[in-house]
Short mmCIF file of C-alpha atoms in Angstrom, two decimals:
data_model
loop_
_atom_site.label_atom_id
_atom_site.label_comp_id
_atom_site.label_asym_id
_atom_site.label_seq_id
_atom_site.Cartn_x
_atom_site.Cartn_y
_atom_site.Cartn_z
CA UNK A 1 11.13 -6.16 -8.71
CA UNK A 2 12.79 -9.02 -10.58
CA UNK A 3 14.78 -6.26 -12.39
CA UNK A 4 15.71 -4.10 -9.26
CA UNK A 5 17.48 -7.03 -7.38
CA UNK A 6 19.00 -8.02 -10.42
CA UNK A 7 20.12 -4.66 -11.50
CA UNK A 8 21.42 -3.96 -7.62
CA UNK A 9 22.88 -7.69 -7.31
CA UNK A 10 25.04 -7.15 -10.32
CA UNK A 11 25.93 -3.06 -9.87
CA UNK A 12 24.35 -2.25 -13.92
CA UNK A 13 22.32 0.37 -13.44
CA UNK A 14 20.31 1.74 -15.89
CA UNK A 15 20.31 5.40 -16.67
CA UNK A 16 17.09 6.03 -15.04
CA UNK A 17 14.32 4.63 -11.98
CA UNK A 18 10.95 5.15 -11.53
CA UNK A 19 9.79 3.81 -7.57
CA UNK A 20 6.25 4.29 -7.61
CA UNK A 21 3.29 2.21 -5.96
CA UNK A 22 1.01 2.26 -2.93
CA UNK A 23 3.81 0.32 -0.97
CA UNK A 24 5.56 2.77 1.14
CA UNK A 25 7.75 0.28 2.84
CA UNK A 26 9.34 -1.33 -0.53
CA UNK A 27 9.86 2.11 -2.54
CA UNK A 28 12.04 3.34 0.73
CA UNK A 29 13.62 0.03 1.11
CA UNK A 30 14.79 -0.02 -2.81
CA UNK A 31 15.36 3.62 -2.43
CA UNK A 32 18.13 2.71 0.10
CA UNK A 33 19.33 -0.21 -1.52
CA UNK A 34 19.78 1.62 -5.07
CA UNK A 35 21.58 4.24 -3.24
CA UNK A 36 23.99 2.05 -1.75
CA UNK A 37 24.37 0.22 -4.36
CA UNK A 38 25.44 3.29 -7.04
CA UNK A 39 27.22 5.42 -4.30
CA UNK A 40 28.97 3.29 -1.81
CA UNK A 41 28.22 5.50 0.74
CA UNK A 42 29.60 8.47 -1.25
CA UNK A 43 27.82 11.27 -0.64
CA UNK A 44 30.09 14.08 -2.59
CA UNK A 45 28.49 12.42 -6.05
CA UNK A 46 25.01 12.42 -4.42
CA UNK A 47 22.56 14.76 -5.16
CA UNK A 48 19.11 14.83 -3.73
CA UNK A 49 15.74 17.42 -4.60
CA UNK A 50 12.44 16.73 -2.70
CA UNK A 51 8.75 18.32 -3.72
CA UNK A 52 8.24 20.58 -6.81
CA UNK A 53 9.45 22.95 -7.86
CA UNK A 54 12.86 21.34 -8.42
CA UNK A 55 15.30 23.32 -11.36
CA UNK A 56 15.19 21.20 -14.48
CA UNK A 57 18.18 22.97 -15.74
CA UNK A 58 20.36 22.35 -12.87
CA UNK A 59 18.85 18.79 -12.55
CA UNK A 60 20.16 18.16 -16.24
CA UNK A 61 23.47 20.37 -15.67
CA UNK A 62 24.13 17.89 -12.49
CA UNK A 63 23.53 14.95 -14.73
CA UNK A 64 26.24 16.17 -17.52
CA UNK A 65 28.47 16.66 -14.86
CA UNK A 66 31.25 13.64 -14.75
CA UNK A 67 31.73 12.33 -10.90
CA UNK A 68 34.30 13.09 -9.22
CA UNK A 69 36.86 10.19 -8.69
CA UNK A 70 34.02 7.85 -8.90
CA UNK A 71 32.15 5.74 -11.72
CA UNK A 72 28.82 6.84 -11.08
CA UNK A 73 26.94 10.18 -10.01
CA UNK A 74 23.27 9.55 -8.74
CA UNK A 75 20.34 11.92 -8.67
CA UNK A 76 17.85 11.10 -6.33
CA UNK A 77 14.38 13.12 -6.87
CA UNK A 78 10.96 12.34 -4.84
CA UNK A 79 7.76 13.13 -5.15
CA UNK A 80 8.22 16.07 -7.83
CA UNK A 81 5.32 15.74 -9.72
CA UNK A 82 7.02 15.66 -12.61
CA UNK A 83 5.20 12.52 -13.66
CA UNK A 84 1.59 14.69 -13.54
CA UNK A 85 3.00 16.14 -16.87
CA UNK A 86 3.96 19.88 -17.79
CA UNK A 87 6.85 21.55 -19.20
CA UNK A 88 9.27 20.44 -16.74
CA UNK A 89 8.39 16.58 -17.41
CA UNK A 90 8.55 17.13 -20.84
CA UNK A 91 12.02 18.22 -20.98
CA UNK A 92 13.16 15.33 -18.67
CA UNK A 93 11.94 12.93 -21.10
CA UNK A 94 13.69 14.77 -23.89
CA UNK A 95 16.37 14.44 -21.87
CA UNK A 96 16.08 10.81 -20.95
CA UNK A 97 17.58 9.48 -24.01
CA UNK A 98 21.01 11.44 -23.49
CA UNK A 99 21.45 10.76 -19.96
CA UNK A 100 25.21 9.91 -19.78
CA UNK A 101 26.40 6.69 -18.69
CA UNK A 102 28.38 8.21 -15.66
CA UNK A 103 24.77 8.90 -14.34
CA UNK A 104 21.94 7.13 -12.94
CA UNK A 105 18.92 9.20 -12.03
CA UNK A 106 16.22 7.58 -9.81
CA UNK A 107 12.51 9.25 -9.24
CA UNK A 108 10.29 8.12 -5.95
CA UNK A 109 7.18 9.29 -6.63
CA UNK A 110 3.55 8.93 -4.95
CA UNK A 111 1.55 9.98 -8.23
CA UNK A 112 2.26 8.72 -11.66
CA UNK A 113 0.67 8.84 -14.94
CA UNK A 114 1.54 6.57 -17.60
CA UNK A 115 0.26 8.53 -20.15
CA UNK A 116 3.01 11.03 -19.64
CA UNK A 117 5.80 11.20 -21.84
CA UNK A 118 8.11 11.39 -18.72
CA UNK A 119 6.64 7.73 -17.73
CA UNK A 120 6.99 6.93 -21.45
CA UNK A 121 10.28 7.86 -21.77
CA UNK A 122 11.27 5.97 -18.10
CA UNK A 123 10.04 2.97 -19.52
CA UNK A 124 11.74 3.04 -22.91
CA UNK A 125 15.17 4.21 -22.09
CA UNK A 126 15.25 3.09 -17.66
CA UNK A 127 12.70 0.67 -15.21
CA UNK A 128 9.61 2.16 -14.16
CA UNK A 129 9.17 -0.37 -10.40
CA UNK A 130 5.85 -0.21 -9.55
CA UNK A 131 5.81 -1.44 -6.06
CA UNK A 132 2.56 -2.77 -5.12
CA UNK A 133 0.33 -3.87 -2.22
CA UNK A 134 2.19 -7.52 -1.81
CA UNK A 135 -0.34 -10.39 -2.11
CA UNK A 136 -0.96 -12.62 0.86
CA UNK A 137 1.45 -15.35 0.18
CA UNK A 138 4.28 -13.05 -0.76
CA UNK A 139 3.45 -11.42 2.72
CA UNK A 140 3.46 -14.25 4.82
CA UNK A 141 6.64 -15.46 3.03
CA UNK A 142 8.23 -12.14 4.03
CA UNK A 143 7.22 -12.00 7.28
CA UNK A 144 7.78 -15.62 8.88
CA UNK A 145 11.45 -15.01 7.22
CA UNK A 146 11.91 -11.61 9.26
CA UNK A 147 10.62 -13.84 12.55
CA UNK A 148 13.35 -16.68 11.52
CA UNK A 149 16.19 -14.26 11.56
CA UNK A 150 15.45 -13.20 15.05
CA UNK A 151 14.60 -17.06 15.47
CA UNK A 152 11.24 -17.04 16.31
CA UNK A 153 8.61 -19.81 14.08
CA UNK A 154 4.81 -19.59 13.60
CA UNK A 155 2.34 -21.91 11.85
CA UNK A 156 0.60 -20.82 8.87
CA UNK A 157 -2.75 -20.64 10.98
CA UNK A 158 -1.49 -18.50 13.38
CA UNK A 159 0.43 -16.36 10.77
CA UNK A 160 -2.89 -16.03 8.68
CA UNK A 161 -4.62 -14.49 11.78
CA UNK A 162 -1.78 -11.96 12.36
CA UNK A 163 -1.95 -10.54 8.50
CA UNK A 164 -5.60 -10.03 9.48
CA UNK A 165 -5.25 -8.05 11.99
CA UNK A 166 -2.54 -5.73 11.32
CA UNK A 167 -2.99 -5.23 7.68
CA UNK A 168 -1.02 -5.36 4.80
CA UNK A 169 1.09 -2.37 5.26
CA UNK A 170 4.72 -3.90 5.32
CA UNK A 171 5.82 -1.31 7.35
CA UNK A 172 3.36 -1.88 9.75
CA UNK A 173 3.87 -5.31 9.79
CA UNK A 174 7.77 -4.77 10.36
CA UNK A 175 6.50 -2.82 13.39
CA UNK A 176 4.46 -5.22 14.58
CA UNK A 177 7.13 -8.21 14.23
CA UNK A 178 9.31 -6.51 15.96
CA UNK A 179 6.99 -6.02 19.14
CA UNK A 180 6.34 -9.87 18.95
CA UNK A 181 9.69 -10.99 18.95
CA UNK A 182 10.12 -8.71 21.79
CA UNK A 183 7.23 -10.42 23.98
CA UNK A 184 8.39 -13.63 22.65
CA UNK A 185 11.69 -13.43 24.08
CA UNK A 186 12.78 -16.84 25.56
CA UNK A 187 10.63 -18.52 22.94
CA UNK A 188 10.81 -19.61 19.84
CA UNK A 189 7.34 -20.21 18.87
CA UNK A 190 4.72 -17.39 18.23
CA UNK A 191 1.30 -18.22 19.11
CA UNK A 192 -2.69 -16.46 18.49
CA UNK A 193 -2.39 -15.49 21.93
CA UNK A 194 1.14 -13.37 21.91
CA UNK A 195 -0.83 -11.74 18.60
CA UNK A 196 -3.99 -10.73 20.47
CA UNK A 197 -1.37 -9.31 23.41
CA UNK A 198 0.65 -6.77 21.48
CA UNK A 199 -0.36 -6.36 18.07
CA UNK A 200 -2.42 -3.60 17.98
CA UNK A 201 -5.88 -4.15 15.27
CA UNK A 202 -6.03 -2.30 11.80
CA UNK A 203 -9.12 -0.14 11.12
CA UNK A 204 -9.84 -2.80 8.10
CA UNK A 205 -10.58 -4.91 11.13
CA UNK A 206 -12.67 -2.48 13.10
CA UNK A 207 -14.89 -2.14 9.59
CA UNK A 208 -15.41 -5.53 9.26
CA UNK A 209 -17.02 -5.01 13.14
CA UNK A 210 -19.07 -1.84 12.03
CA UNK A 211 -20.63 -4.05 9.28
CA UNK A 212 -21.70 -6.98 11.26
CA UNK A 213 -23.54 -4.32 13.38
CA UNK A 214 -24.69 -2.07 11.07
CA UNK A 215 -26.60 -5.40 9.47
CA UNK A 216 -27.56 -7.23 12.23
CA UNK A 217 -29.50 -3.60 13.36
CA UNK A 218 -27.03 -3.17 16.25
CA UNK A 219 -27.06 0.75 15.65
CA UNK A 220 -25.50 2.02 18.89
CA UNK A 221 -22.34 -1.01 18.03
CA UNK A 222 -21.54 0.42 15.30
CA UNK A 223 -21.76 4.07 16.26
CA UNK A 224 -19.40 3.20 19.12
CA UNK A 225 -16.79 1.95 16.94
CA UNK A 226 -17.46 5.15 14.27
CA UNK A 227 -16.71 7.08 17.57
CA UNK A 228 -13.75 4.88 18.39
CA UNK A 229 -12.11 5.64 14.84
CA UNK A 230 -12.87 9.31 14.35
CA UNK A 231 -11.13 8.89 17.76
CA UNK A 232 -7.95 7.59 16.26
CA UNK A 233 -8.28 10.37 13.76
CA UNK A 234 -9.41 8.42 10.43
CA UNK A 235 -11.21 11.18 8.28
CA UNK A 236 -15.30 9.78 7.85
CA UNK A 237 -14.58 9.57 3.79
CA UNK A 238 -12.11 7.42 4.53
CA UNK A 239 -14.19 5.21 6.59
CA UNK A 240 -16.86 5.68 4.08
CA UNK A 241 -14.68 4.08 1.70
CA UNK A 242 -13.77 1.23 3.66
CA UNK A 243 -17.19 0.50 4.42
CA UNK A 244 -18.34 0.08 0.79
CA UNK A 245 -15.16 -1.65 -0.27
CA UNK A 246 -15.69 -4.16 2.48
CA UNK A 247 -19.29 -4.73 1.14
CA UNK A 248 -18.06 -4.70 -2.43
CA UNK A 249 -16.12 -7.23 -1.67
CA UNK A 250 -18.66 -9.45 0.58
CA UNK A 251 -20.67 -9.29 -2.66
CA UNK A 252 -17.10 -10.43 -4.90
CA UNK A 253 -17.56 -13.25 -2.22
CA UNK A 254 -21.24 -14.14 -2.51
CA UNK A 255 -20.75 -14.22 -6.51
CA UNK A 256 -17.85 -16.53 -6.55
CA UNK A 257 -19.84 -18.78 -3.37
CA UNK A 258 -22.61 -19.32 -5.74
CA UNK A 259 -20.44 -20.87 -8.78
CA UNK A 260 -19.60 -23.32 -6.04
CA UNK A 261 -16.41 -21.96 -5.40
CA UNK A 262 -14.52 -22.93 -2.28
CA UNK A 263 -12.28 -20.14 0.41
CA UNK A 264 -8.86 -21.41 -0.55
CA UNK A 265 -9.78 -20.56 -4.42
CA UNK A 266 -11.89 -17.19 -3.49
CA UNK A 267 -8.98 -16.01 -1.32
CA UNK A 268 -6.43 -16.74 -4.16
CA UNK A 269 -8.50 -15.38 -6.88
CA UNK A 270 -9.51 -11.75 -4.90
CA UNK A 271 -6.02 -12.07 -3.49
CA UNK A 272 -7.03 -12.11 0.00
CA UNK A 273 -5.80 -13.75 3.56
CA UNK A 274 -8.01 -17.00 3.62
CA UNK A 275 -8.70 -15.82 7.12
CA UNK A 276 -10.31 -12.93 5.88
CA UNK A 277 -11.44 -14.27 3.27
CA UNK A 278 -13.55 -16.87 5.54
CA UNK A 279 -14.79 -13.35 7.20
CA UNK A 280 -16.53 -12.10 4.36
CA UNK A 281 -17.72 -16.40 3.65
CA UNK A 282 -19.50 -15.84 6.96
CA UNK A 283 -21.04 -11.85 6.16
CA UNK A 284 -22.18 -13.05 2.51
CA UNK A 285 -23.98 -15.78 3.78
CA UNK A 286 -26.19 -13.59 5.69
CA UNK A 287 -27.53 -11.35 3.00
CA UNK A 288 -29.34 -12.16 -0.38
CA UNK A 289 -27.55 -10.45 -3.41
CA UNK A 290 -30.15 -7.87 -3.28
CA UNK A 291 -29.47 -6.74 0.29
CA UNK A 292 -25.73 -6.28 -0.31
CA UNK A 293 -26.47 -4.50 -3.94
CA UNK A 294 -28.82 -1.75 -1.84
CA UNK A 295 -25.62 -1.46 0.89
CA UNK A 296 -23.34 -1.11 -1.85
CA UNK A 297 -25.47 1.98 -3.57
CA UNK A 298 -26.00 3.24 -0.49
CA UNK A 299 -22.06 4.00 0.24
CA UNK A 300 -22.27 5.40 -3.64
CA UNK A 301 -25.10 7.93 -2.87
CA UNK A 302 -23.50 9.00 0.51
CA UNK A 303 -20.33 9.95 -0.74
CA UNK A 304 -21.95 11.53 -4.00
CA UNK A 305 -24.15 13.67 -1.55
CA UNK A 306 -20.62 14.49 -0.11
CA UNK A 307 -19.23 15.53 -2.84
CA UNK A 308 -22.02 17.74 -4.07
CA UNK A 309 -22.13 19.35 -0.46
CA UNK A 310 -25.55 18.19 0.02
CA UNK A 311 -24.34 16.23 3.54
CA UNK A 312 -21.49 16.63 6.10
CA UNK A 313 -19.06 13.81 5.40
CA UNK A 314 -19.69 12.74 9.03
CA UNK A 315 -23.35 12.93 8.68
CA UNK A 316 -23.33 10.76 5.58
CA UNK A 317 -21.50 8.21 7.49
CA UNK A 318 -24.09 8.36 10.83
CA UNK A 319 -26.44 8.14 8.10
CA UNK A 320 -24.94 4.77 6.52
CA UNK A 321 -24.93 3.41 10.07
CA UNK A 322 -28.12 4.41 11.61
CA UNK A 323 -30.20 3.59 7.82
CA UNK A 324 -31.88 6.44 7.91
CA UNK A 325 -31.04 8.11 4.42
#
C-alpha cells in the first residue's frame, strides 16, 4: 500500500493497477482515491467497464486515444475476469508494455491468478495492490484514529473487545464507529458498555458460542444459535466453515500453549485480537489434542459428504452439532 499512497501523494502514476484482496473497504477506498487523484474530477477522460464481457479492442482503442485537454486519461475496469486467463487477458498483457504514458489503466478485481500472464505482466510493467484482511494492530490503529477525528478516545482494552465483536471487516467497522460516536455524543470517552449497546455481534462471535455448546454437550444451545444464523441468512457451508476454522485454530492455540508460549505472543504470531485470542486460550484448555483433531475431521468429512451429495448441507451441519454422524 506503501506504493499506492506514494504513487497518489506525488500524482506518478504508473501505466497500470491491479486492486485485488479480500478487503472490500480498502480496494473501494483506493479505487476513489486513484480516481481523484488521475482525473480531478474530470469525468470526459474517464472511462469505466464493469463484469465480463468487456471489448478488448475498444478497451485498447480508448487507451491510444490522447485526453482531451488533460494530462491523463484513466480506464477504470472491475471485476472482468480478465485475470482468470483467456484470450482477452492475454492480449491485455501484450498490450501492457505499450500502454502510453497519457494513460493509466486501473483493474478492481475479486479473483486473481498470479499465474496469469495478465497478473504477470501487471506486475512487471504497473503495481499489482493486494489489499488484505488488516492485522489487529493495524486495525485498532485505524479505528481509534477515525474515533479521534470525531473526538471520541478509548483504551486499548476496551478497543480490543470492540474488534471482537464486530469483526474485521473495515467497512463494518466504519459502520459500527459511526453508530458509537453517535450514542457517545456529549462524551468523549467510549466505554465496554456503549459497545455492548449498539454494536451489533459478528457471526465469528456467535461460532465461538456454538462451539462452547456443541463441546460442553449443550445440543439444544447450539441448535438455537444454528437457527438464529440461518435466520440472518448465512448459508450452512458457510457456517460449516467457520466452525472448523474456529477449531483449527483452537488447536493453532493448544500447539503454541504447549511450547510454553504466552497470549500476547500467540495473538501476534496467528495474527489475532489478544481478546480473542484469550477465547480460544480458554476453549483449548478444555480439550486434549486428540479431542480437537476428531472435531477438526469431523468438519472435513461433513463438508466432503456435501460435496459428494451424500448429505444436505444443513443436515451435515445438525449433524456436526448434535454428534451424531
Amino acid at each position: 500500500m506503501q506504493t499506492l499512497n506514494q504513487d497518489i501523494k506525488n500524482r506518478t502514476f504508473k501505466p497500470v493497477y491491479l486492486l485485488y484482496g479480500e478487503e472490500a473497504y480498502l480496494k473501494h477506498n483506493y479505487k476513489s482515491r486513484l480516481r481523484e487523484a488521475v482525473t480531478s474530477g474530470d469525468t470526459m477522460n474517464y472511462n469505466y467497464y464493469e463484469g465480463k464481457g468487456a471489448d478488448v479492442n475498444k478497451i485498447i482503442g480508448l487507451s491510444d486515444t490522447m485526453p482531451f485537454f488533460a494530462d491523463k486519461r484513466l480506464i477504470l475496469l472491475e471485476d472482468t475476469g480478465f485475470f482468470k486467463g483467456g484470450a482477452a487477458g492475454e492480449e491485455l498483457a501484450a498490450y501492457a508494455e505499450r500502454i502510453p504514458e497519457s494513460t493509466c489503466i486501473v483493474f478492481v478485481e475479486s479473483e486473481v491468478d498470479k499465474r496469469s500472464k495478465l497478473y504477470k505482466a501487471v506486475k512487471k510493467y504497473g503495481y499489482p495492490a493486494e489489499l488484505s484482511r488488516q492485522a489487529p494492530g493495524q486495525l485498532s490503529r485505524w479505528a481509534a484514529g477515525l474515533l479521534s477525528k470525531n473526538g471520541r478516545k478509548i483504551t486499548g482494552r476496551t478497543m480490543e473487545y470492540f474488534l471482537s465483536r464486530v469483526g474485521d471487516d473495515m467497512e463494518n467497522i466504519s459502520s459500527e464507529l459511526e453508530k458509537l460516536t453517535c450514542y457517545t455524543l456529549g462524551r468523549d470517552v467510549i466505554t465496554k458498555e456503549d459497545v455492548d449497546a449498539v454494536c451489533v455481534p459478528q457471526v465469528t462471535n456467535k461460532i465461538f458460542d456454538m462451539i462452547t455448546a456443541i463441546t460442553s454437550q449443550n445440543t439444544r444451545g447450539a441448535m438455537d444459535l444454528y437457527e438464529d444464523l440461518l435466520t440472518l441468512k448465512e448459508p450452512p457451508m458457510r457456517i460449516l466453515f467457520l466452525i472448523a476454522r474456529q477449531f483449527n485454530q483452537i488447536l493453532q492455540v493448544k500447539e503454541l500453549m504447549g511450547t510454553g508460549m504466552e497470549k500476547g505472543a500467540i495473538a501476534s504470531k496467528l495474527k489475532l485480537q489478544p481478546f480473542v485470542t484469550g477465547k480460544l486460550m480458554l476453549q483449548a484448555r478444555i480439550f486434549s489434542r486428540e479431542q480437537i483433531l476428531s472435531y477438526v475431521k469431523f468438519c472435513v468429512d461433513m463438508e466432503e459428504h456435501v460435496k459428494t451429495g451424500r448429505l444436505p448441507d444443513r443436515m451435515a451441519v445438525e449433524l456436526l452439532i448434535t454428534n451424531q454422524y
